[in-house]
């Protein structure tokens, strides 16, 4: 199971995805921990068993045990936060924004890895889950930490490509099962 194996599964009609997948992962200028944590957390967020099975072993091999756990934690906590904060933001009654969330999310404050890496992964997961509030919040933290826009954009490029590959491969699997 690997990036090459995943690329080989992408159908010819989605050749752009195959090329983009190789590019955003294989040609990334991100530090290895940021890159592979983003790959793992977005593979989880894509909800695709195919994509996760193919990318997880390579991500695990490129991450410390702490980073591996933290990337999974970013996907988990953002799965909750993205629904909560997106809903709060979309409601026309803005008084919900004044209510205490009452949800545990301690891992954000103490992720067990560099805070910037965890924020980067949380940002990428938020891109997949479509939470504008979370995207803005994490982007501001990343920019204040000194990341340039080009680096921040790498997170949502990876998220976009992994999500597209997941949608394509899951659709092909469903169609071939018919």
Backbone as JSON Lines, residues from 0, in Angstrom:
{"i":0,"aa":"X","n":[0.85,-1.18,0.0],"ca":[0.0,0.0,0.0],"c":[0.9,1.24,0.0]}
{"i":1,"aa":"X","n":[0.62,2.14,-0.96],"ca":[1.48,3.3,-1.07],"c":[0.85,4.34,-1.99]}
{"i":2,"aa":"X","n":[1.56,5.45,-2.09],"ca":[1.13,6.5,-3.0],"c":[1.07,5.98,-4.43]}
{"i":3,"aa":"X","n":[2.09,5.21,-4.84],"ca":[2.08,4.66,-6.2],"c":[0.92,3.71,-6.43]}
{"i":4,"aa":"X","n":[0.62,2.91,-5.44],"ca":[-0.52,2.0,-5.55],"c":[-1.83,2.77,-5.69]}
{"i":5,"aa":"X","n":[-1.96,3.83,-4.91],"ca":[-3.17,4.65,-4.99],"c":[-3.27,5.31,-6.36]}
{"i":6,"aa":"X","n":[-2.18,5.85,-6.85],"ca":[-2.18,6.48,-8.18],"c":[-2.56,5.48,-9.27]}
{"i":7,"aa":"X","n":[-2.12,4.24,-9.13],"ca":[-2.43,3.24,-10.15],"c":[-3.92,2.89,-10.18]}
{"i":8,"aa":"X","n":[-4.64,3.17,-9.12],"ca":[-6.07,2.87,-9.05],"c":[-6.93,3.97,-9.67]}
{"i":9,"aa":"X","n":[-6.36,5.13,-9.92],"ca":[-7.12,6.26,-10.44],"c":[-7.4,6.01,-11.93]}
{"i":10,"aa":"X","n":[-8.68,6.09,-12.33],"ca":[-9.03,5.81,-13.74],"c":[-8.47,6.87,-14.69]}
{"i":11,"aa":"X","n":[-8.36,6.49,-15.95],"ca":[-7.8,7.38,-16.97],"c":[-8.54,8.7,-17.09]}
{"i":12,"aa":"X","n":[-9.86,8.69,-16.91],"ca":[-10.61,9.94,-17.05],"c":[-10.24,10.95,-15.97]}
{"i":13,"aa":"X","n":[-9.58,10.49,-14.9],"ca":[-9.17,11.38,-13.81],"c":[-7.65,11.51,-13.75]}
{"i":14,"aa":"X","n":[-7.02,11.5,-14.93],"ca":[-5.56,11.6,-15.02],"c":[-5.03,12.84,-14.3]}
{"i":15,"aa":"X","n":[-5.77,13.94,-14.37],"ca":[-5.34,15.15,-13.67],"c":[-5.18,14.91,-12.17]}
{"i":16,"aa":"X","n":[-6.08,14.11,-11.61],"ca":[-5.98,13.79,-10.18],"c":[-4.72,12.99,-9.89]}
{"i":17,"aa":"X","n":[-4.41,12.05,-10.75],"ca":[-3.21,11.23,-10.58],"c":[-1.97,12.13,-10.59]}
{"i":18,"aa":"X","n":[-1.92,13.04,-11.55],"ca":[-0.78,13.95,-11.64],"c":[-0.73,14.89,-10.44]}
{"i":19,"aa":"X","n":[-1.89,15.41,-10.06],"ca":[-1.93,16.31,-8.9],"c":[-1.55,15.6,-7.61]}
{"i":20,"aa":"X","n":[-1.99,14.36,-7.44],"ca":[-1.64,13.6,-6.24],"c":[-0.13,13.43,-6.15]}
{"i":21,"aa":"X","n":[0.49,13.06,-7.26],"ca":[1.94,12.92,-7.28],"c":[2.64,14.23,-6.98]}
{"i":22,"aa":"X","n":[2.08,15.31,-7.47],"ca":[2.68,16.63,-7.3],"c":[2.55,17.14,-5.87]}
{"i":23,"aa":"X","n":[1.33,17.12,-5.31],"ca":[1.15,17.71,-3.98],"c":[1.84,16.91,-2.88]}
{"i":24,"aa":"X","n":[2.04,15.62,-3.12],"ca":[2.76,14.82,-2.13],"c":[4.22,14.66,-2.52]}
{"i":25,"aa":"X","n":[4.47,14.26,-3.74],"ca":[5.84,13.95,-4.16],"c":[6.73,15.16,-4.37]}
{"i":26,"aa":"X","n":[6.14,16.3,-4.7],"ca":[6.94,17.5,-4.97],"c":[6.72,18.59,-3.93]}
{"i":27,"aa":"X","n":[6.2,18.23,-2.79],"ca":[5.91,19.22,-1.76],"c":[7.19,19.75,-1.13]}
{"i":28,"aa":"X","n":[7.17,21.03,-0.84],"ca":[8.28,21.65,-0.13],"c":[8.04,21.72,1.37]}
{"i":29,"aa":"X","n":[6.94,21.12,1.82],"ca":[6.64,21.13,3.25],"c":[7.6,20.23,4.01]}
{"i":30,"aa":"X","n":[7.85,20.55,5.28],"ca":[8.6,19.6,6.11],"c":[7.84,18.27,6.16]}
{"i":31,"aa":"X","n":[8.58,17.17,6.26],"ca":[7.98,15.83,6.2],"c":[6.84,15.66,7.2]}
{"i":32,"aa":"X","n":[7.0,16.15,8.43],"ca":[5.94,15.97,9.43],"c":[4.68,16.72,9.03]}
{"i":33,"aa":"X","n":[4.81,17.94,8.54],"ca":[3.63,18.68,8.1],"c":[2.96,17.98,6.93]}
{"i":34,"aa":"X","n":[3.76,17.55,5.97],"ca":[3.23,16.89,4.79],"c":[2.49,15.61,5.15]}
{"i":35,"aa":"X","n":[3.14,14.69,5.82],"ca":[2.54,13.38,6.06],"c":[1.43,13.43,7.1]}
{"i":36,"aa":"X","n":[1.51,14.38,8.03],"ca":[0.39,14.57,8.95],"c":[-0.83,15.1,8.22]}
{"i":37,"aa":"X","n":[-0.6,15.96,7.23],"ca":[-1.69,16.47,6.41],"c":[-2.28,15.36,5.55]}
{"i":38,"aa":"X","n":[-1.42,14.55,4.97],"ca":[-1.89,13.42,4.17],"c":[-2.76,12.5,5.02]}
{"i":39,"aa":"X","n":[-2.28,12.14,6.2],"ca":[-3.04,11.22,7.06],"c":[-4.35,11.84,7.54]}
{"i":40,"aa":"X","n":[-4.28,13.06,8.06],"ca":[-5.51,13.66,8.6],"c":[-6.56,13.9,7.51]}
{"i":41,"aa":"X","n":[-6.13,14.27,6.31],"ca":[-7.11,14.48,5.23],"c":[-7.6,13.16,4.65]}
{"i":42,"aa":"X","n":[-6.76,12.14,4.66],"ca":[-7.23,10.82,4.23],"c":[-8.34,10.34,5.17]}
{"i":43,"aa":"X","n":[-8.16,10.56,6.46],"ca":[-9.2,10.21,7.43],"c":[-10.45,11.05,7.17]}
{"i":44,"aa":"X","n":[-10.27,12.35,6.99],"ca":[-11.41,13.25,6.78],"c":[-12.14,12.96,5.49]}
{"i":45,"aa":"X","n":[-11.47,12.39,4.51],"ca":[-12.12,12.06,3.24],"c":[-13.15,10.94,3.39]}
{"i":46,"aa":"X","n":[-13.05,10.2,4.49],"ca":[-13.96,9.09,4.8],"c":[-13.89,7.96,3.78]}
{"i":47,"aa":"X","n":[-12.8,7.89,3.04],"ca":[-12.65,6.86,2.03],"c":[-11.77,5.72,2.55]}
{"i":48,"aa":"X","n":[-12.33,4.54,2.73],"ca":[-11.5,3.41,3.17],"c":[-10.37,3.11,2.18]}
{"i":49,"aa":"X","n":[-10.64,3.28,0.9],"ca":[-9.62,3.01,-0.12],"c":[-8.43,3.95,0.06]}
{"i":50,"aa":"X","n":[-8.7,5.24,0.13],"ca":[-7.64,6.23,0.25],"c":[-6.89,6.05,1.58]}
{"i":51,"aa":"X","n":[-7.61,5.84,2.64],"ca":[-6.97,5.67,3.94],"c":[-6.09,4.43,3.96]}
{"i":52,"aa":"X","n":[-6.58,3.31,3.45],"ca":[-5.78,2.07,3.42],"c":[-4.5,2.24,2.61]}
{"i":53,"aa":"X","n":[-4.57,2.99,1.53],"ca":[-3.4,3.17,0.66],"c":[-2.38,4.15,1.24]}
{"i":54,"aa":"X","n":[-2.84,5.21,1.87],"ca":[-1.93,6.26,2.32],"c":[-1.44,6.11,3.77]}
{"i":55,"aa":"X","n":[-2.22,5.45,4.6],"ca":[-1.86,5.35,6.02],"c":[-0.51,4.7,6.27]}
{"i":56,"aa":"X","n":[-0.17,3.58,5.63],"ca":[1.13,2.96,5.94],"c":[2.32,3.88,5.62]}
{"i":57,"aa":"X","n":[2.24,4.59,4.51],"ca":[3.34,5.49,4.14],"c":[3.39,6.69,5.09]}
{"i":58,"aa":"X","n":[2.22,7.18,5.47],"ca":[2.19,8.28,6.44],"c":[2.78,7.82,7.77]}
{"i":59,"aa":"X","n":[2.39,6.66,8.21],"ca":[2.89,6.13,9.49],"c":[4.42,5.96,9.45]}
{"i":60,"aa":"X","n":[4.94,5.52,8.32],"ca":[6.39,5.32,8.17],"c":[7.14,6.65,8.17]}
{"i":61,"aa":"X","n":[6.48,7.74,7.82],"ca":[7.13,9.04,7.73],"c":[6.86,9.95,8.93]}
{"i":62,"aa":"X","n":[6.09,9.47,9.9],"ca":[5.75,10.25,11.08],"c":[6.28,9.58,12.34]}
{"i":63,"aa":"X","n":[6.63,10.39,13.32],"ca":[6.94,9.84,14.64],"c":[5.64,9.29,15.22]}
{"i":64,"aa":"X","n":[5.71,8.4,16.21],"ca":[4.48,7.92,16.83],"c":[3.61,9.06,17.38]}
{"i":65,"aa":"X","n":[4.25,10.08,17.91],"ca":[3.5,11.22,18.46],"c":[2.79,11.99,17.34]}
{"i":66,"aa":"X","n":[3.48,12.2,16.23],"ca":[2.87,12.93,15.12],"c":[1.75,12.11,14.48]}
{"i":67,"aa":"X","n":[1.95,10.81,14.38],"ca":[0.92,9.92,13.83],"c":[-0.36,10.03,14.66]}
{"i":68,"aa":"X","n":[-0.22,9.96,15.97],"ca":[-1.37,10.07,16.87],"c":[-1.99,11.45,16.79]}
{"i":69,"aa":"X","n":[-1.16,12.48,16.74],"ca":[-1.68,13.85,16.69],"c":[-2.42,14.13,15.38]}
{"i":70,"aa":"X","n":[-1.95,13.59,14.27],"ca":[-2.65,13.78,12.99],"c":[-4.03,13.12,13.05]}
{"i":71,"aa":"X","n":[-4.1,11.94,13.65],"ca":[-5.41,11.29,13.8],"c":[-6.29,12.09,14.75]}
{"i":72,"aa":"X","n":[-5.69,12.66,15.79],"ca":[-6.45,13.48,16.74],"c":[-6.98,14.74,16.07]}
{"i":73,"aa":"X","n":[-6.19,15.33,15.16],"ca":[-6.66,16.52,14.44],"c":[-7.89,16.18,13.6]}
{"i":74,"aa":"X","n":[-7.84,15.04,12.92],"ca":[-9.0,14.62,12.12],"c":[-10.22,14.38,13.02]}
{"i":75,"aa":"X","n":[-9.99,13.79,14.17],"ca":[-11.1,13.47,15.08],"c":[-11.74,14.73,15.66]}
{"i":76,"aa":"X","n":[-10.92,15.6,16.23],"ca":[-11.49,16.78,16.88],"c":[-12.09,17.74,15.87]}
{"i":77,"aa":"X","n":[-11.51,17.81,14.66],"ca":[-12.09,18.7,13.66],"c":[-13.37,18.14,13.05]}
{"i":78,"aa":"X","n":[-13.52,16.83,13.06],"ca":[-14.8,16.25,12.62],"c":[-15.94,16.78,13.49]}
{"i":79,"aa":"X","n":[-15.67,16.92,14.78],"ca":[-16.66,17.46,15.71],"c":[-16.76,18.98,15.56]}
{"i":80,"aa":"X","n":[-15.62,19.66,15.64],"ca":[-15.63,21.12,15.63],"c":[-16.17,21.69,14.32]}
{"i":81,"aa":"X","n":[-15.84,21.08,13.2],"ca":[-16.32,21.59,11.92],"c":[-17.83,21.57,11.84]}
{"i":82,"aa":"X","n":[-18.46,20.51,12.33],"ca":[-19.93,20.46,12.33],"c":[-20.48,21.5,13.29]}
{"i":83,"aa":"X","n":[-19.92,21.57,14.49],"ca":[-20.44,22.49,15.5],"c":[-20.3,23.94,15.05]}
{"i":84,"aa":"X","n":[-19.08,24.34,14.68],"ca":[-18.86,25.75,14.35],"c":[-19.46,26.15,13.0]}
{"i":85,"aa":"X","n":[-19.5,25.23,12.06],"ca":[-20.15,25.53,10.78],"c":[-21.65,25.77,11.02]}
{"i":86,"aa":"X","n":[-22.26,24.93,11.83],"ca":[-23.68,25.08,12.13],"c":[-23.94,26.39,12.87]}
{"i":87,"aa":"X","n":[-23.12,26.67,13.86],"ca":[-23.28,27.91,14.62],"c":[-23.18,29.11,13.68]}
{"i":88,"aa":"X","n":[-22.26,29.06,12.75],"ca":[-22.04,30.16,11.81],"c":[-23.2,30.29,10.82]}
{"i":89,"aa":"X","n":[-23.76,29.18,10.38],"ca":[-24.82,29.2,9.37],"c":[-26.19,29.59,9.92]}
{"i":90,"aa":"X","n":[-26.39,29.4,11.21],"ca":[-27.67,29.76,11.8],"c":[-27.9,31.27,11.72]}
{"i":91,"aa":"X","n":[-29.11,31.66,11.37],"ca":[-29.39,33.09,11.28],"c":[-29.49,33.73,12.67]}
{"i":92,"aa":"X","n":[-29.73,32.94,13.69],"ca":[-29.78,33.45,15.06],"c":[-28.34,33.47,15.61]}
{"i":93,"aa":"X","n":[-27.71,34.63,15.58],"ca":[-26.31,34.76,15.98],"c":[-26.09,34.67,17.49]}
{"i":94,"aa":"X","n":[-27.17,34.59,18.24],"ca":[-27.04,34.44,19.7],"c":[-26.38,33.11,20.08]}
{"i":95,"aa":"X","n":[-26.44,32.1,19.18],"ca":[-25.77,30.84,19.46],"c":[-24.27,31.05,19.63]}
{"i":96,"aa":"X","n":[-23.73,32.07,18.98],"ca":[-22.32,32.4,19.11],"c":[-21.95,32.89,20.49]}
{"i":97,"aa":"X","n":[-22.92,33.29,21.28],"ca":[-22.67,33.75,22.65],"c":[-22.77,32.63,23.67]}
{"i":98,"aa":"X","n":[-23.24,31.48,23.23],"ca":[-23.38,30.35,24.16],"c":[-22.06,29.59,24.28]}
{"i":99,"aa":"X","n":[-21.83,29.04,25.45],"ca":[-20.64,28.24,25.69],"c":[-20.74,26.95,24.87]}
{"i":100,"aa":"X","n":[-19.67,26.58,24.19],"ca":[-19.7,25.37,23.37],"c":[-19.89,24.14,24.24]}
{"i":101,"aa":"X","n":[-19.18,24.03,25.33],"ca":[-19.33,22.88,26.22],"c":[-18.82,21.58,25.64]}
{"i":102,"aa":"X","n":[-17.92,21.67,24.69],"ca":[-17.34,20.47,24.07],"c":[-15.86,20.38,24.44]}
{"i":103,"aa":"X","n":[-15.44,19.19,24.78],"ca":[-14.02,18.99,25.12],"c":[-13.2,18.97,23.84]}
{"i":104,"aa":"X","n":[-12.14,19.75,23.85],"ca":[-11.21,19.79,22.73],"c":[-9.81,20.12,23.23]}
{"i":105,"aa":"X","n":[-9.44,19.48,24.33],"ca":[-8.15,19.74,24.98],"c":[-6.96,19.44,24.07]}
{"i":106,"aa":"X","n":[-7.13,18.52,23.15],"ca":[-6.02,18.14,22.28],"c":[-5.5,19.32,21.46]}
{"i":107,"aa":"X","n":[-6.35,20.29,21.19],"ca":[-5.9,21.46,20.44],"c":[-4.85,22.24,21.23]}
{"i":108,"aa":"X","n":[-5.04,22.34,22.52],"ca":[-4.09,23.06,23.37],"c":[-2.84,22.27,23.69]}
{"i":109,"aa":"X","n":[-2.94,20.95,23.64],"ca":[-1.79,20.1,23.98],"c":[-1.78,18.9,23.05]}
{"i":110,"aa":"X","n":[-1.38,19.11,21.77],"ca":[-1.48,18.03,20.79],"c":[-0.35,17.0,20.84]}
{"i":111,"aa":"X","n":[0.71,17.28,21.58],"ca":[1.83,16.34,21.65],"c":[2.85,16.51,20.54]}
{"i":112,"aa":"X","n":[2.62,17.49,19.66],"ca":[3.56,17.85,18.57],"c":[3.59,19.37,18.49]}
{"i":113,"aa":"X","n":[4.44,19.88,17.62],"ca":[4.51,21.31,17.4],"c":[3.12,21.86,17.08]}
{"i":114,"aa":"X","n":[2.74,22.92,17.77],"ca":[1.4,23.5,17.62],"c":[1.11,23.91,16.17]}
{"i":115,"aa":"X","n":[2.12,24.41,15.46],"ca":[1.91,24.83,14.07],"c":[1.53,23.63,13.21]}
{"i":116,"aa":"X","n":[2.17,22.5,13.42],"ca":[1.83,21.31,12.64],"c":[0.4,20.89,12.91]}
{"i":117,"aa":"X","n":[0.0,20.87,14.17],"ca":[-1.37,20.49,14.5],"c":[-2.38,21.46,13.89]}
{"i":118,"aa":"X","n":[-2.09,22.74,13.95],"ca":[-2.96,23.75,13.33],"c":[-3.05,23.55,11.82]}
{"i":119,"aa":"X","n":[-1.92,23.19,11.21],"ca":[-1.87,22.95,9.78],"c":[-2.79,21.79,9.41]}
{"i":120,"aa":"X","n":[-2.7,20.71,10.16],"ca":[-3.55,19.55,9.91],"c":[-5.02,19.87,10.15]}
{"i":121,"aa":"X","n":[-5.3,20.62,11.21],"ca":[-6.68,21.02,11.52],"c":[-7.25,21.9,10.41]}
{"i":122,"aa":"X","n":[-6.41,22.78,9.89],"ca":[-6.81,23.63,8.78],"c":[-7.17,22.8,7.55]}
{"i":123,"aa":"X","n":[-6.33,21.82,7.21],"ca":[-6.58,20.97,6.04],"c":[-7.87,20.16,6.2]}
{"i":124,"aa":"X","n":[-8.09,19.62,7.38],"ca":[-9.32,18.86,7.64],"c":[-10.53,19.79,7.52]}
{"i":125,"aa":"X","n":[-10.4,21.01,8.02],"ca":[-11.5,21.98,7.94],"c":[-11.82,22.32,6.49]}
{"i":126,"aa":"X","n":[-10.81,22.3,5.62],"ca":[-11.07,22.54,4.19],"c":[-11.96,21.43,3.64]}
{"i":127,"aa":"X","n":[-11.67,20.19,3.97],"ca":[-12.5,19.08,3.49],"c":[-13.91,19.19,4.06]}
{"i":128,"aa":"X","n":[-14.0,19.53,5.33],"ca":[-15.3,19.56,5.99],"c":[-16.07,20.87,5.76]}
{"i":129,"aa":"X","n":[-15.44,21.84,5.12],"ca":[-16.13,23.06,4.71],"c":[-16.58,23.97,5.83]}
{"i":130,"aa":"X","n":[-15.75,24.14,6.84],"ca":[-16.11,25.03,7.94],"c":[-15.33,26.34,7.81]}
{"i":131,"aa":"X","n":[-16.01,27.38,7.36],"ca":[-15.37,28.68,7.17],"c":[-14.84,29.28,8.46]}
{"i":132,"aa":"X","n":[-15.57,29.12,9.54],"ca":[-15.1,29.66,10.82],"c":[-13.79,29.02,11.24]}
{"i":133,"aa":"X","n":[-13.73,27.7,11.11],"ca":[-12.52,26.97,11.5],"c":[-11.37,27.3,10.54]}
{"i":134,"aa":"X","n":[-11.67,27.4,9.25],"ca":[-10.63,27.77,8.29],"c":[-10.03,29.11,8.64]}
{"i":135,"aa":"X","n":[-10.86,30.1,8.9],"ca":[-10.36,31.43,9.26],"c":[-9.53,31.39,10.54]}
{"i":136,"aa":"X","n":[-10.02,30.69,11.53],"ca":[-9.32,30.63,12.81],"c":[-7.95,29.98,12.67]}
{"i":137,"aa":"X","n":[-7.88,28.83,12.02],"ca":[-6.6,28.13,11.88],"c":[-5.65,28.88,10.94]}
{"i":138,"aa":"X","n":[-6.19,29.49,9.89],"ca":[-5.34,30.26,8.97],"c":[-4.7,31.43,9.7]}
{"i":139,"aa":"X","n":[-5.43,32.1,10.56],"ca":[-4.88,33.22,11.32],"c":[-3.76,32.77,12.24]}
{"i":140,"aa":"X","n":[-3.93,31.63,12.89],"ca":[-2.89,31.11,13.76],"c":[-1.64,30.77,12.94]}
{"i":141,"aa":"X","n":[-1.83,30.14,11.79],"ca":[-0.7,29.76,10.94],"c":[0.04,30.99,10.43]}
{"i":142,"aa":"X","n":[-0.69,32.0,10.01],"ca":[-0.05,33.22,9.5],"c":[0.69,33.95,10.62]}
{"i":143,"aa":"X","n":[0.09,34.0,11.81],"ca":[0.77,34.65,12.95],"c":[2.03,33.89,13.35]}
{"i":144,"aa":"X","n":[2.05,32.6,13.08],"ca":[3.22,31.79,13.38],"c":[4.31,31.94,12.32]}
{"i":145,"aa":"X","n":[4.03,32.72,11.28],"ca":[5.04,33.0,10.27],"c":[4.93,32.23,8.97]}
{"i":146,"aa":"X","n":[3.92,31.4,8.82],"ca":[3.76,30.68,7.55],"c":[3.29,31.64,6.46]}
{"i":147,"aa":"X","n":[3.89,31.52,5.32],"ca":[3.5,32.32,4.17],"c":[2.22,31.74,3.56]}
{"i":148,"aa":"X","n":[1.53,32.53,2.8],"ca":[0.3,32.09,2.15],"c":[0.53,30.86,1.27]}
{"i":149,"aa":"X","n":[1.67,30.82,0.61],"ca":[1.97,29.68,-0.26],"c":[2.03,28.38,0.54]}
{"i":150,"aa":"X","n":[2.59,28.42,1.74],"ca":[2.65,27.23,2.59],"c":[1.26,26.85,3.07]}
{"i":151,"aa":"X","n":[0.48,27.85,3.49],"ca":[-0.89,27.58,3.94],"c":[-1.69,26.97,2.8]}
{"i":152,"aa":"X","n":[-1.5,27.49,1.6],"ca":[-2.24,26.97,0.45],"c":[-1.9,25.5,0.19]}
{"i":153,"aa":"X","n":[-0.69,25.09,0.5],"ca":[-0.32,23.68,0.34],"c":[-1.28,22.77,1.11]}
{"i":154,"aa":"X","n":[-1.71,23.2,2.28],"ca":[-2.63,22.39,3.09],"c":[-3.93,22.15,2.35]}
{"i":155,"aa":"X","n":[-4.51,23.21,1.79],"ca":[-5.79,22.98,1.12],"c":[-5.65,22.42,-0.28]}
{"i":156,"aa":"X","n":[-4.46,22.52,-0.88],"ca":[-4.22,21.8,-2.13],"c":[-4.2,20.3,-1.87]}
{"i":157,"aa":"X","n":[-3.49,19.9,-0.83],"ca":[-3.45,18.47,-0.46],"c":[-4.86,17.99,-0.13]}
{"i":158,"aa":"X","n":[-5.58,18.76,0.66],"ca":[-6.95,18.38,1.03],"c":[-7.83,18.24,-0.2]}
{"i":159,"aa":"X","n":[-7.74,19.18,-1.13],"ca":[-8.57,19.15,-2.33],"c":[-8.29,17.91,-3.17]}
{"i":160,"aa":"X","n":[-7.01,17.6,-3.35],"ca":[-6.65,16.47,-4.2],"c":[-7.04,15.15,-3.52]}
{"i":161,"aa":"X","n":[-6.75,15.02,-2.24],"ca":[-7.11,13.77,-1.55],"c":[-8.62,13.58,-1.54]}
{"i":162,"aa":"X","n":[-9.38,14.64,-1.32],"ca":[-10.84,14.53,-1.34],"c":[-11.34,14.13,-2.73]}
{"i":163,"aa":"X","n":[-10.76,14.71,-3.78],"ca":[-11.18,14.37,-5.14],"c":[-10.84,12.93,-5.49]}
{"i":164,"aa":"X","n":[-9.65,12.48,-5.09],"ca":[-9.27,11.08,-5.32],"c":[-10.22,10.16,-4.57]}
{"i":165,"aa":"X","n":[-10.55,10.51,-3.33],"ca":[-11.48,9.69,-2.54],"c":[-12.84,9.6,-3.22]}
{"i":166,"aa":"X","n":[-13.38,10.73,-3.66],"ca":[-14.69,10.73,-4.32],"c":[-14.66,9.88,-5.59]}
{"i":167,"aa":"X","n":[-13.59,10.0,-6.35],"ca":[-13.46,9.27,-7.61],"c":[-13.35,7.77,-7.37]}
{"i":168,"aa":"X","n":[-12.47,7.37,-6.48],"ca":[-12.26,5.94,-6.24],"c":[-13.46,5.29,-5.55]}
{"i":169,"aa":"X","n":[-14.09,6.01,-4.64],"ca":[-15.28,5.46,-3.99],"c":[-16.43,5.32,-4.99]}
{"i":170,"aa":"X","n":[-16.56,6.28,-5.91],"ca":[-17.59,6.17,-6.95],"c":[-17.31,4.99,-7.85]}
{"i":171,"aa":"X","n":[-16.05,4.81,-8.24],"ca":[-15.69,3.66,-9.1],"c":[-15.97,2.34,-8.37]}
{"i":172,"aa":"X","n":[-15.67,2.28,-7.09],"ca":[-15.93,1.06,-6.32],"c":[-17.44,0.78,-6.26]}
{"i":173,"aa":"X","n":[-18.23,1.81,-6.05],"ca":[-19.68,1.65,-6.0],"c":[-20.23,1.23,-7.36]}
{"i":174,"aa":"X","n":[-19.73,1.8,-8.42],"ca":[-20.2,1.46,-9.75],"c":[-19.81,0.04,-10.15]}
{"i":175,"aa":"X","n":[-18.64,-0.39,-9.76],"ca":[-18.2,-1.74,-10.11],"c":[-18.91,-2.8,-9.27]}
{"i":176,"aa":"X","n":[-19.49,-2.41,-8.14],"ca":[-20.22,-3.35,-7.3],"c":[-21.63,-3.6,-7.81]}
{"i":177,"aa":"X","n":[-22.08,-2.75,-8.73],"ca":[-23.46,-2.88,-9.23],"c":[-23.62,-4.09,-10.11]}
